[in-house]
mmCIF file of the C-alpha atoms, coordinates in Angstrom:
data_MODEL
# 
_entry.id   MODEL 
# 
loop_
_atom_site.group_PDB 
_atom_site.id 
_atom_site.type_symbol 
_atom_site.label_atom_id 
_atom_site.label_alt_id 
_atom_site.label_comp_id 
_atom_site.label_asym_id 
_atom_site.label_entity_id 
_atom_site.label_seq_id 
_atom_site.pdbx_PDB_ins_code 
_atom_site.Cartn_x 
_atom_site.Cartn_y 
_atom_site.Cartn_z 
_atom_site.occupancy 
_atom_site.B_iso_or_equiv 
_atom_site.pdbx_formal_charge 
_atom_site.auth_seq_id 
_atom_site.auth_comp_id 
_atom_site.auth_asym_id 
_atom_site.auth_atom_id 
_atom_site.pdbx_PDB_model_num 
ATOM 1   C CA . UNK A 1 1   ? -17.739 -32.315 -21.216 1.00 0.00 ? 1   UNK A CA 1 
ATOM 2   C CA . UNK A 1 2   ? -15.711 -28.985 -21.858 1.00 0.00 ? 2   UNK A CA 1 
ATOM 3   C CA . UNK A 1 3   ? -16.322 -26.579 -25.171 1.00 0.00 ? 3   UNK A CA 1 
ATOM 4   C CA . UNK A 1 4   ? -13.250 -28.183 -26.654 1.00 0.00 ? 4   UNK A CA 1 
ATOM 5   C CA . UNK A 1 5   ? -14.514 -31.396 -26.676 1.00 0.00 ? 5   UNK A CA 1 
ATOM 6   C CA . UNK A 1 6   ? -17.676 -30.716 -28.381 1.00 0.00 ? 6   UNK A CA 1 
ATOM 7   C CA . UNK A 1 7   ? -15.496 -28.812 -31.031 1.00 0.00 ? 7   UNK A CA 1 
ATOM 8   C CA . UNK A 1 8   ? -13.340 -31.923 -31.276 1.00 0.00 ? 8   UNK A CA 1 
ATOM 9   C CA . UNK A 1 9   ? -16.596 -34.558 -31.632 1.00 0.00 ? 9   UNK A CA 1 
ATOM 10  C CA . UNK A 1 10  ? -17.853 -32.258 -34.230 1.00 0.00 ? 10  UNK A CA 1 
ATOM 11  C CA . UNK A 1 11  ? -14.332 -32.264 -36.431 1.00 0.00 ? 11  UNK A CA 1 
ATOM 12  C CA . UNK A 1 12  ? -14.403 -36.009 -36.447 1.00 0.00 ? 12  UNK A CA 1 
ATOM 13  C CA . UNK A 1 13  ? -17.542 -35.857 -39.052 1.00 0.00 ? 13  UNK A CA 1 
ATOM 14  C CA . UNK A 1 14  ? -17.012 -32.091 -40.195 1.00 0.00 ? 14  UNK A CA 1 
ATOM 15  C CA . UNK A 1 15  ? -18.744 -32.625 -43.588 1.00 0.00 ? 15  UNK A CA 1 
ATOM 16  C CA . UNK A 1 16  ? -21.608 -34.572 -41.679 1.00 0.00 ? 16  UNK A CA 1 
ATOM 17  C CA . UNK A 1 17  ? -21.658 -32.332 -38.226 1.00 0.00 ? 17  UNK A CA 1 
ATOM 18  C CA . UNK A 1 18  ? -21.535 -28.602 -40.536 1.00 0.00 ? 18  UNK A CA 1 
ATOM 19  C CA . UNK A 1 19  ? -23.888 -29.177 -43.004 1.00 0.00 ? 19  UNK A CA 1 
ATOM 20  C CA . UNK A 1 20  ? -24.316 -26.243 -45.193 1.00 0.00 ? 20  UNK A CA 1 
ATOM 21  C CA . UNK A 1 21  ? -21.529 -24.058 -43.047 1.00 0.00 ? 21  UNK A CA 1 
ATOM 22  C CA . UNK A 1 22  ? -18.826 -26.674 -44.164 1.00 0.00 ? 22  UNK A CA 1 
ATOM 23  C CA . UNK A 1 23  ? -20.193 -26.067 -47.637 1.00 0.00 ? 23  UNK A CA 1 
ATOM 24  C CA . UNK A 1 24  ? -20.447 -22.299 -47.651 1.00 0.00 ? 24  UNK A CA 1 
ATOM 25  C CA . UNK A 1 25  ? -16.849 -22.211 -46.060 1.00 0.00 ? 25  UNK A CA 1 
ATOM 26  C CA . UNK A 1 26  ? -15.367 -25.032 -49.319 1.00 0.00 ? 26  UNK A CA 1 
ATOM 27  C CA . UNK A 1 27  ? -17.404 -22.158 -51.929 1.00 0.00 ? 27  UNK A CA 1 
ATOM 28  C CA . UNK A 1 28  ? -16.078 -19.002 -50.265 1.00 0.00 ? 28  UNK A CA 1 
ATOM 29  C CA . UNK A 1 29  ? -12.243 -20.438 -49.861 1.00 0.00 ? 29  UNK A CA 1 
ATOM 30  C CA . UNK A 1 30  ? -12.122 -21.712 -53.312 1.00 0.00 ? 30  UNK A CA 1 
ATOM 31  C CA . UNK A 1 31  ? -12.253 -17.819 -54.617 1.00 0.00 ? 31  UNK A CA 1 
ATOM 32  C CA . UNK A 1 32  ? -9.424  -16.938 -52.281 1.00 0.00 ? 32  UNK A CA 1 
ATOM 33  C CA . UNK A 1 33  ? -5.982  -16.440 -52.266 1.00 0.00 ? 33  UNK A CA 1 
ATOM 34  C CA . UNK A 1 34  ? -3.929  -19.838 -51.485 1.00 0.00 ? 34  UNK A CA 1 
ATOM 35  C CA . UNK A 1 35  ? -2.659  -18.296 -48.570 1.00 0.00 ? 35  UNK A CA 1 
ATOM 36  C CA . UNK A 1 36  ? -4.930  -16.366 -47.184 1.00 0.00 ? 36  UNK A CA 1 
ATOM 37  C CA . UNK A 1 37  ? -3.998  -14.668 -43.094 1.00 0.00 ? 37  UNK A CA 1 
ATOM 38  C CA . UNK A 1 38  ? -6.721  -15.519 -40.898 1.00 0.00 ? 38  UNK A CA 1 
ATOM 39  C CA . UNK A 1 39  ? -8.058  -13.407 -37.653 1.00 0.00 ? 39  UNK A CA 1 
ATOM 40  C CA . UNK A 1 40  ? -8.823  -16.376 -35.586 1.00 0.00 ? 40  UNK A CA 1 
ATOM 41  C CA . UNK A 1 41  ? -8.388  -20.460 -35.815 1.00 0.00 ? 41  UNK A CA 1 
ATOM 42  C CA . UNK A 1 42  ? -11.488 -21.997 -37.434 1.00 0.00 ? 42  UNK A CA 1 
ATOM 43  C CA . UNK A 1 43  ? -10.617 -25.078 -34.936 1.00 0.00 ? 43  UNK A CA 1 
ATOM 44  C CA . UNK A 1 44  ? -9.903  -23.352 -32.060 1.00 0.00 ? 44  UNK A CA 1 
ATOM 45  C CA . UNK A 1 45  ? -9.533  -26.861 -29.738 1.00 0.00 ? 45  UNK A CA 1 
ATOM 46  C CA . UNK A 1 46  ? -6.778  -27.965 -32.094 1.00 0.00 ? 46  UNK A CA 1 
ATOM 47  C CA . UNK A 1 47  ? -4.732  -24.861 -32.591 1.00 0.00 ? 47  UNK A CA 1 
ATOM 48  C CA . UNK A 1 48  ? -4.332  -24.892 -28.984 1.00 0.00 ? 48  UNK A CA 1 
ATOM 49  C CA . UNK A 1 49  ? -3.661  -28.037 -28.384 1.00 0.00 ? 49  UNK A CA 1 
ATOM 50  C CA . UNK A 1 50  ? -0.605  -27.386 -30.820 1.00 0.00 ? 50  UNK A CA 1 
ATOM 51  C CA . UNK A 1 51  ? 0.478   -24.551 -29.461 1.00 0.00 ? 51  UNK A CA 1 
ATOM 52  C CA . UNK A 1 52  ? -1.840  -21.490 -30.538 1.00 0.00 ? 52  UNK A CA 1 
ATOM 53  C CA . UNK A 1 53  ? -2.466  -18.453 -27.993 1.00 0.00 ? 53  UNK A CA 1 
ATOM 54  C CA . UNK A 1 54  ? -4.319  -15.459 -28.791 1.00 0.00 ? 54  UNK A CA 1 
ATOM 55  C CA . UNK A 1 55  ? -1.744  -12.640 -28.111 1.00 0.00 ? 55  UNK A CA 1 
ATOM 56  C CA . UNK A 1 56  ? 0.883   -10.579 -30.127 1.00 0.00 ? 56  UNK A CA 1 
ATOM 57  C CA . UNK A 1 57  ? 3.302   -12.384 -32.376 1.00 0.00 ? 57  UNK A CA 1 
ATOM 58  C CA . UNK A 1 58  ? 1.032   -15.253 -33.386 1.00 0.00 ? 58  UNK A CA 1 
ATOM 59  C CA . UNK A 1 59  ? -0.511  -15.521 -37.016 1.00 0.00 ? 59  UNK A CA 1 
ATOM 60  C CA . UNK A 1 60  ? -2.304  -17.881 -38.736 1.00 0.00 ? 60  UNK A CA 1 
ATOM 61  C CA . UNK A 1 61  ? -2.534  -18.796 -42.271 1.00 0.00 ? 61  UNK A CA 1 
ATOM 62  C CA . UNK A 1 62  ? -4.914  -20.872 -44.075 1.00 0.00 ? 62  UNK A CA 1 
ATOM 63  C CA . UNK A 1 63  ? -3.042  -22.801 -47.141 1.00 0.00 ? 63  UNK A CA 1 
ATOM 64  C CA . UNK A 1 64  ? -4.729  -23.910 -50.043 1.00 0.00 ? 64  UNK A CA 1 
ATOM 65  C CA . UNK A 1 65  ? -2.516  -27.717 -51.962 1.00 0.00 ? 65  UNK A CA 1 
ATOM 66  C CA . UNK A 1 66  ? -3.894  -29.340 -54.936 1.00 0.00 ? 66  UNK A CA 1 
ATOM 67  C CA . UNK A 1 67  ? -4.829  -32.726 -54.362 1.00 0.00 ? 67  UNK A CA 1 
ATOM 68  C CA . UNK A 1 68  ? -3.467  -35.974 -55.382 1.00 0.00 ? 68  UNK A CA 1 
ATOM 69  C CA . UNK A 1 69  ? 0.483   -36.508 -56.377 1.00 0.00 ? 69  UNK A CA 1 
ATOM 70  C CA . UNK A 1 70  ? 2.824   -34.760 -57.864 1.00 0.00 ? 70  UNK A CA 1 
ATOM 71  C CA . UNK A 1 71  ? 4.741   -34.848 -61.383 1.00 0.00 ? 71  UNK A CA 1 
ATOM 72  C CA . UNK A 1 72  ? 8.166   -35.868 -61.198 1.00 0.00 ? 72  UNK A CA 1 
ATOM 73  C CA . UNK A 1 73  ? 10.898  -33.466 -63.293 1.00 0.00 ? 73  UNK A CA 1 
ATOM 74  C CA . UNK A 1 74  ? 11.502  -34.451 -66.737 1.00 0.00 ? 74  UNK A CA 1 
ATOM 75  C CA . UNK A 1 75  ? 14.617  -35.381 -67.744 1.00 0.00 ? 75  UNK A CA 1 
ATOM 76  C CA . UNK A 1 76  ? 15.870  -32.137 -69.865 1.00 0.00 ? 76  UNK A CA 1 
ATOM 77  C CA . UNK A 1 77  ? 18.648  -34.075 -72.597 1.00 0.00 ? 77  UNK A CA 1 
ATOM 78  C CA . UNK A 1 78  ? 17.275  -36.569 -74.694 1.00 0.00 ? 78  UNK A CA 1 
ATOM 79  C CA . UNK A 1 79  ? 15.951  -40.279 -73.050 1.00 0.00 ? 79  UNK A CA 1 
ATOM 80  C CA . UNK A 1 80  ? 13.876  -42.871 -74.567 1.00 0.00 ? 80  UNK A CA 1 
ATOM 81  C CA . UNK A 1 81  ? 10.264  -41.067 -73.457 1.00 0.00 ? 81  UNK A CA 1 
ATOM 82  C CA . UNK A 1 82  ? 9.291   -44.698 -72.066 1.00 0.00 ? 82  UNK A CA 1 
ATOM 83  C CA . UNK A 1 83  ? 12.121  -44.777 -69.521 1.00 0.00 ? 83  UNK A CA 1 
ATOM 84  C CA . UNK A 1 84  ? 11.686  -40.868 -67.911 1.00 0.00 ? 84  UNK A CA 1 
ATOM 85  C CA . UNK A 1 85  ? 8.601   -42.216 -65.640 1.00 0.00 ? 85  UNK A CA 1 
ATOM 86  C CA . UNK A 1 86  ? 6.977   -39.135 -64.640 1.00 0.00 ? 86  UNK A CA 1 
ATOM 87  C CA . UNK A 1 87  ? 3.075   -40.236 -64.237 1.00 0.00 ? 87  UNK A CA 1 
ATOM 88  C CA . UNK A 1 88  ? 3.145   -41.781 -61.460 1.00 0.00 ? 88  UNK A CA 1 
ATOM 89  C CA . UNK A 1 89  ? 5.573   -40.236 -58.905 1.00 0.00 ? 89  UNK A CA 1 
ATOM 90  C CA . UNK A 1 90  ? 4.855   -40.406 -55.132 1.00 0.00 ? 90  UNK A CA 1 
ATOM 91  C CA . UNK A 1 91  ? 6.568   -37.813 -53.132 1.00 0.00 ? 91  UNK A CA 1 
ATOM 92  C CA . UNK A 1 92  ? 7.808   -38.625 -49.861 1.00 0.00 ? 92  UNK A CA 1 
ATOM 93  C CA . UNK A 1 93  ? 6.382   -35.003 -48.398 1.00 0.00 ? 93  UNK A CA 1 
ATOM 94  C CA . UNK A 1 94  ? 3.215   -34.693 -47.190 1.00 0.00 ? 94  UNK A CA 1 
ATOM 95  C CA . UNK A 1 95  ? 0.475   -32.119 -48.405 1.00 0.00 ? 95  UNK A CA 1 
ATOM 96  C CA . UNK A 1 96  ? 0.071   -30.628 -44.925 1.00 0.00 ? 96  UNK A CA 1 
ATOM 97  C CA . UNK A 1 97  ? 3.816   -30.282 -45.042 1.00 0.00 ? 97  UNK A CA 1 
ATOM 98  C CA . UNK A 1 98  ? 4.186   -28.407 -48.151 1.00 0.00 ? 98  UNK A CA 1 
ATOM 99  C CA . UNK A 1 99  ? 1.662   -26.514 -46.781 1.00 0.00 ? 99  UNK A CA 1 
ATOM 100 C CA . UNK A 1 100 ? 3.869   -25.364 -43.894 1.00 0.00 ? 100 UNK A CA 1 
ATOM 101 C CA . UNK A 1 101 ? 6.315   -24.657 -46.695 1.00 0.00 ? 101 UNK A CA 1 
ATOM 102 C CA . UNK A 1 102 ? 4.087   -22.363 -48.344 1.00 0.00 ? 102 UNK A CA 1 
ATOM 103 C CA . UNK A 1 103 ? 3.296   -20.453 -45.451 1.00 0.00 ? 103 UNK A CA 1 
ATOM 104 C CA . UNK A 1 104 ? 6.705   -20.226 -44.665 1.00 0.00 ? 104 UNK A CA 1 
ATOM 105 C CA . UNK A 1 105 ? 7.737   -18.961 -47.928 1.00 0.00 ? 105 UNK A CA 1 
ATOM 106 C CA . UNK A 1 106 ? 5.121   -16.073 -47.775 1.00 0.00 ? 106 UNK A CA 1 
ATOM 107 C CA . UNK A 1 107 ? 6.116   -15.263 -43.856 1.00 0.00 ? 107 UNK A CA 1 
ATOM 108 C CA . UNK A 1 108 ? 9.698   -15.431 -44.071 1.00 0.00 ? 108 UNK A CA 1 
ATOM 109 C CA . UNK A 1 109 ? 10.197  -13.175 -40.607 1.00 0.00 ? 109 UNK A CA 1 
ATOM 110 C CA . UNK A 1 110 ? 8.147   -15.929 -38.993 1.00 0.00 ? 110 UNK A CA 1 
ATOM 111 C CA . UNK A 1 111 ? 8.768   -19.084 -38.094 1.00 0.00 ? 111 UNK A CA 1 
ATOM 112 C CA . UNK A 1 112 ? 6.328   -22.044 -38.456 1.00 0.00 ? 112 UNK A CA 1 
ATOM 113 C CA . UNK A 1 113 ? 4.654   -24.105 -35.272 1.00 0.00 ? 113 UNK A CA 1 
ATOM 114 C CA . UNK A 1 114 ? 2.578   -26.455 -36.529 1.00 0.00 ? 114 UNK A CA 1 
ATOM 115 C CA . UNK A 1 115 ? -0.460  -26.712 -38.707 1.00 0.00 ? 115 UNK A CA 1 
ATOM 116 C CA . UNK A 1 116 ? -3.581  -28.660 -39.000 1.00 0.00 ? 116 UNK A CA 1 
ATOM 117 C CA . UNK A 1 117 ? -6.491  -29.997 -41.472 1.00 0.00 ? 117 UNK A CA 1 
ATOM 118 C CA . UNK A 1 118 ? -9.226  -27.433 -42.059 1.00 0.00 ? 118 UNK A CA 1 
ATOM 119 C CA . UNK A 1 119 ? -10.921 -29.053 -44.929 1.00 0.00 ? 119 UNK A CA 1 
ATOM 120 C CA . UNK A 1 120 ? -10.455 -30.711 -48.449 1.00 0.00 ? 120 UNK A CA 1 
ATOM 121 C CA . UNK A 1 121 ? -13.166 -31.108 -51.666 1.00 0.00 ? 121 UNK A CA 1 
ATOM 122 C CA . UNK A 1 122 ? -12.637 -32.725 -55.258 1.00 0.00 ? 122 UNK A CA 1 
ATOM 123 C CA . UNK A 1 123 ? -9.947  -30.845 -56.034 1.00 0.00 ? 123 UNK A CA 1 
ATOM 124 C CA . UNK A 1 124 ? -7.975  -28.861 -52.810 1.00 0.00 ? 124 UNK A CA 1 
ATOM 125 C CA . UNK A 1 125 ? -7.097  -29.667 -49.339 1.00 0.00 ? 125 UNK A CA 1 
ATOM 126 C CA . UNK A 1 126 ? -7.043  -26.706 -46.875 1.00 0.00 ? 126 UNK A CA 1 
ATOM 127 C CA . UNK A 1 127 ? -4.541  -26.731 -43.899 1.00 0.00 ? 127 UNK A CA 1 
ATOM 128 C CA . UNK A 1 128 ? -4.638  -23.778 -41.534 1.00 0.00 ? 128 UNK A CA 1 
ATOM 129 C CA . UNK A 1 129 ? -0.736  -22.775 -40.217 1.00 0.00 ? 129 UNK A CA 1 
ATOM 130 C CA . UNK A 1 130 ? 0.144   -21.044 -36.899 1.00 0.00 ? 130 UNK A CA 1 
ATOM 131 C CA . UNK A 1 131 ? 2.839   -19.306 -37.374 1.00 0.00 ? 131 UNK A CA 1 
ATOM 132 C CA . UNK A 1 132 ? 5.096   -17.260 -34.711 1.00 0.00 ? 132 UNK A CA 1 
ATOM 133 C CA . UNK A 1 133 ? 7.224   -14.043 -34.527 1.00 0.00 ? 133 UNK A CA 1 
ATOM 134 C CA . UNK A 1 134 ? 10.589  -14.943 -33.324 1.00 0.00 ? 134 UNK A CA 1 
ATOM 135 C CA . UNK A 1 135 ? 11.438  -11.517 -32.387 1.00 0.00 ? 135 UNK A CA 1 
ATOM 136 C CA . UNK A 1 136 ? 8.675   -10.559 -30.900 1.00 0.00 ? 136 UNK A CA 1 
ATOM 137 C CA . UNK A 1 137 ? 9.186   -9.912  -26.838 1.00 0.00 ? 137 UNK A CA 1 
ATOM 138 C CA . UNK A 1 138 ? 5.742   -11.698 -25.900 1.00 0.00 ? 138 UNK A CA 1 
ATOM 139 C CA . UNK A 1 139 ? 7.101   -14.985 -28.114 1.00 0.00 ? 139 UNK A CA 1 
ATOM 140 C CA . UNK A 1 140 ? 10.616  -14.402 -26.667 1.00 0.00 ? 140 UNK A CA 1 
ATOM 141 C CA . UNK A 1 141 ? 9.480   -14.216 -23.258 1.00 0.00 ? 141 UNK A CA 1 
ATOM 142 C CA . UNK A 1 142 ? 6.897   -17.512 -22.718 1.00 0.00 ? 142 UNK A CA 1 
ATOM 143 C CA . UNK A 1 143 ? 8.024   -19.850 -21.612 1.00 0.00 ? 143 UNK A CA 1 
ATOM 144 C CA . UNK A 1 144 ? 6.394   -22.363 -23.766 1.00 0.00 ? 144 UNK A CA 1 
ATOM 145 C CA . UNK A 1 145 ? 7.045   -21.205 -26.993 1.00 0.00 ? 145 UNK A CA 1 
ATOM 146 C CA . UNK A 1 146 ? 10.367  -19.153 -26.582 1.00 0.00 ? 146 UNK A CA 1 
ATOM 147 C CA . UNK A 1 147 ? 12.493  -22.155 -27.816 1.00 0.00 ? 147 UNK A CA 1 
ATOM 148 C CA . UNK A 1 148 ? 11.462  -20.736 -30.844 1.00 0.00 ? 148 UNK A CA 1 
ATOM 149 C CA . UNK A 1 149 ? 13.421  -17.887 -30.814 1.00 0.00 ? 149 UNK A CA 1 
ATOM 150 C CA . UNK A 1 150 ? 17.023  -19.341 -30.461 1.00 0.00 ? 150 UNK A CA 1 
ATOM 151 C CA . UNK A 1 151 ? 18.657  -19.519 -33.435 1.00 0.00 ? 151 UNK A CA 1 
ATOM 152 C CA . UNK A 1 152 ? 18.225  -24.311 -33.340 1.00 0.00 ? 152 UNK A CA 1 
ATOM 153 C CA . UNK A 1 153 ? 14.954  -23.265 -34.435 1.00 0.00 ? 153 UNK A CA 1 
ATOM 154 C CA . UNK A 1 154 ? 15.611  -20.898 -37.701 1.00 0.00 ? 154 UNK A CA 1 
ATOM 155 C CA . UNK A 1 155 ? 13.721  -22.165 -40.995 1.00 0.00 ? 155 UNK A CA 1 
ATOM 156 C CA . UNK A 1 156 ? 12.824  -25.400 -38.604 1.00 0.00 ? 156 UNK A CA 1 
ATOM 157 C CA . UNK A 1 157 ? 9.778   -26.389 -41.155 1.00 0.00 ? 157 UNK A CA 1 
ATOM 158 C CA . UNK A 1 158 ? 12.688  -26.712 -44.465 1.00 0.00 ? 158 UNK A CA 1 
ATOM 159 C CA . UNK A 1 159 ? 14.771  -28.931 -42.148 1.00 0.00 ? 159 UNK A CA 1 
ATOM 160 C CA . UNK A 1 160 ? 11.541  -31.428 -41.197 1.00 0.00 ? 160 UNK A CA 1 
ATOM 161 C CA . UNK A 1 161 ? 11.144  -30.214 -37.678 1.00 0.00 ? 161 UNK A CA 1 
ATOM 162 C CA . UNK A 1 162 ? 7.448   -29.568 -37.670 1.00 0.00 ? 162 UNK A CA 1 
ATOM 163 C CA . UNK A 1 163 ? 4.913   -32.990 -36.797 1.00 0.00 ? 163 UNK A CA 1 
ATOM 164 C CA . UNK A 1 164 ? 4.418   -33.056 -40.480 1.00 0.00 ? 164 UNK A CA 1 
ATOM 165 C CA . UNK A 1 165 ? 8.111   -33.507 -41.318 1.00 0.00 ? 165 UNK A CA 1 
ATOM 166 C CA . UNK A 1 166 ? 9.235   -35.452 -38.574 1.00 0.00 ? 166 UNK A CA 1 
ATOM 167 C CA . UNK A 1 167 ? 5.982   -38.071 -39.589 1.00 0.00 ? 167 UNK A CA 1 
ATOM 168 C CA . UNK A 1 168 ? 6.987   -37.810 -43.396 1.00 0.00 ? 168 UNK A CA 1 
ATOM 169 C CA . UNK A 1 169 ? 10.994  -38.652 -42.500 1.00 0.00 ? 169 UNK A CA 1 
ATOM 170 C CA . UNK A 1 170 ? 9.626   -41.611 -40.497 1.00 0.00 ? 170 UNK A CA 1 
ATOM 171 C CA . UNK A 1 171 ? 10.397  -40.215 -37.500 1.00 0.00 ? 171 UNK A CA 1 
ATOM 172 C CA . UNK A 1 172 ? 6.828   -40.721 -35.408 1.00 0.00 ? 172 UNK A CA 1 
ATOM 173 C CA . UNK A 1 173 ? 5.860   -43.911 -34.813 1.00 0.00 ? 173 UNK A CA 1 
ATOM 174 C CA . UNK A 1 174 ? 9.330   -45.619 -35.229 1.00 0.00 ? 174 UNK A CA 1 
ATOM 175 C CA . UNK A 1 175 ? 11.412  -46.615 -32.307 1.00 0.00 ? 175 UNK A CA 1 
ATOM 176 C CA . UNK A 1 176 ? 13.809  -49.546 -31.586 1.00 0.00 ? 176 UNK A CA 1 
ATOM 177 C CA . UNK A 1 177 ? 13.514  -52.640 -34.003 1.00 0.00 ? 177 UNK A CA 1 
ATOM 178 C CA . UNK A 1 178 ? 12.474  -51.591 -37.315 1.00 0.00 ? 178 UNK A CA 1 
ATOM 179 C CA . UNK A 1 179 ? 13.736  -47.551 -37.190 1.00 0.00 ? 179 UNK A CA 1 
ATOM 180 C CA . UNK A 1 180 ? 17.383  -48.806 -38.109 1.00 0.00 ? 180 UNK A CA 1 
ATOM 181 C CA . UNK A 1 181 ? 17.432  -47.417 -41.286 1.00 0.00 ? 181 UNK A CA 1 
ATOM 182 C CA . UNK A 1 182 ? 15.804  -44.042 -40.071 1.00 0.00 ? 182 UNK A CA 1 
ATOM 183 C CA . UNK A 1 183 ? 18.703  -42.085 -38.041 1.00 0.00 ? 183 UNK A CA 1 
ATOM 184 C CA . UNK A 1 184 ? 20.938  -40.309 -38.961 1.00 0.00 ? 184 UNK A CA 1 
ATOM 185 C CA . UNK A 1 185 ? 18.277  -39.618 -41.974 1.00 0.00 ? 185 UNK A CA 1 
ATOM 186 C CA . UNK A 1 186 ? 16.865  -42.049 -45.172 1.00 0.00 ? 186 UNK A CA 1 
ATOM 187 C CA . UNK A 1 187 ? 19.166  -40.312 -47.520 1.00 0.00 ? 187 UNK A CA 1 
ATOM 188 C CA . UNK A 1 188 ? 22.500  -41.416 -45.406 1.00 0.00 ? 188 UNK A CA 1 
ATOM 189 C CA . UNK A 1 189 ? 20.800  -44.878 -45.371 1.00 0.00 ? 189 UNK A CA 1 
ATOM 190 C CA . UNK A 1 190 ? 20.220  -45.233 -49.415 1.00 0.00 ? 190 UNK A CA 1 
ATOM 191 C CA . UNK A 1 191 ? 16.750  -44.770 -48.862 1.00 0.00 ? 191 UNK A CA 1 
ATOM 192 C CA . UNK A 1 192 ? 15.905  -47.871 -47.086 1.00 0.00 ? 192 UNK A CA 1 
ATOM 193 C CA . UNK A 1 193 ? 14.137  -46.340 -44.106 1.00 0.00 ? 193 UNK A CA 1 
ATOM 194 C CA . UNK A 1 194 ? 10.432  -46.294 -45.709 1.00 0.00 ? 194 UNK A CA 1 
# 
């Protein structure tokens, strides 16, 4: 067995495989930033995997999301408080892809690649999110990530381009009989495709 697969057996039980580094990582995070740049991937194996190389015009960010669901808007003119339903609201966006959005946000010269989990507690979930330089010649010029350079791929993580968007729209695992109501997109079918 390769490094990388060690590094991947140990990230299916991180909590259990780490022991006190997982903990000492969930107390020093919690008094950072919520985006916080990173010098190097703290899962190597995956970054790769989705696209990370250690050169010029790669960056990664580790994002900090608050747990659990979300509270729907209130209605602003009056309603019957019984009818505005705002406790339990599920988005359909995923915390790993508001996440991306996050990252985004704070990198706007960048565009986003992909991102993965890092770790969660009580309370926060921690996603770490390569980012890439569009304009940067050693981005422009490889040939496996220069697609994201042309201008297809401009504020690609807003759209639902990234994994985590494409698996939130429905987009992953659904193909032939039963992803009818999926394409175009769930809003031009009346939200019948989830």
């Amino acid at each position: 067995m390769g490094m990388y697969k060690y590094i991947k057996k140990i990230w299916k039980t991180p909590k259990k495989s780490l022991g006190p580094l997982w903990q000492q990582r969930l107390i020093k995070w919690r008094r950072t930033n919520t985006i916080e740049r990173v010098d190097k991937p703290t899962r190597i194996d995956r970054a790769r995997s989705l696209g990370y190389k250690a050169k010029q015009g790669f960056v990664i960010a580790r994002v900090r999301v608050i747990r659990g669901g979300r509270e729907r808007p209130r209605d602003r003119a009056g309603r019957k408080p019984k009818k505005s339903g705002y406790k339990v609201f599920n988005p359909a966006k995923s915390l790993q892809w508001t996440s991306e959005e996050k990252a985004q946000k704070k990198y706007p010269n960048m565009e986003v690649v992909n991102s993965y989990y890092v770790a969660e507690d009580g309370r926060y979930k921690w996603y770490e999110v390569i980012l890439a330089d569009p304009d940067h010649p050693s981005i422009i010029n490889d040939k496996d990530i220069g697609w994201i350079s042309k201008p297809a791929s401009t504020r690609r993580v807003f759209r639902g381009k990234t994994s985590a968007g494409q698996k939130a729209r429905g987009l992953v695992r659904t193909k032939g009989r039963g992803a009818e109501k999926i394409r175009p997109s769930i809003r031009a079918n009346k939200g019948l495709g989830k």
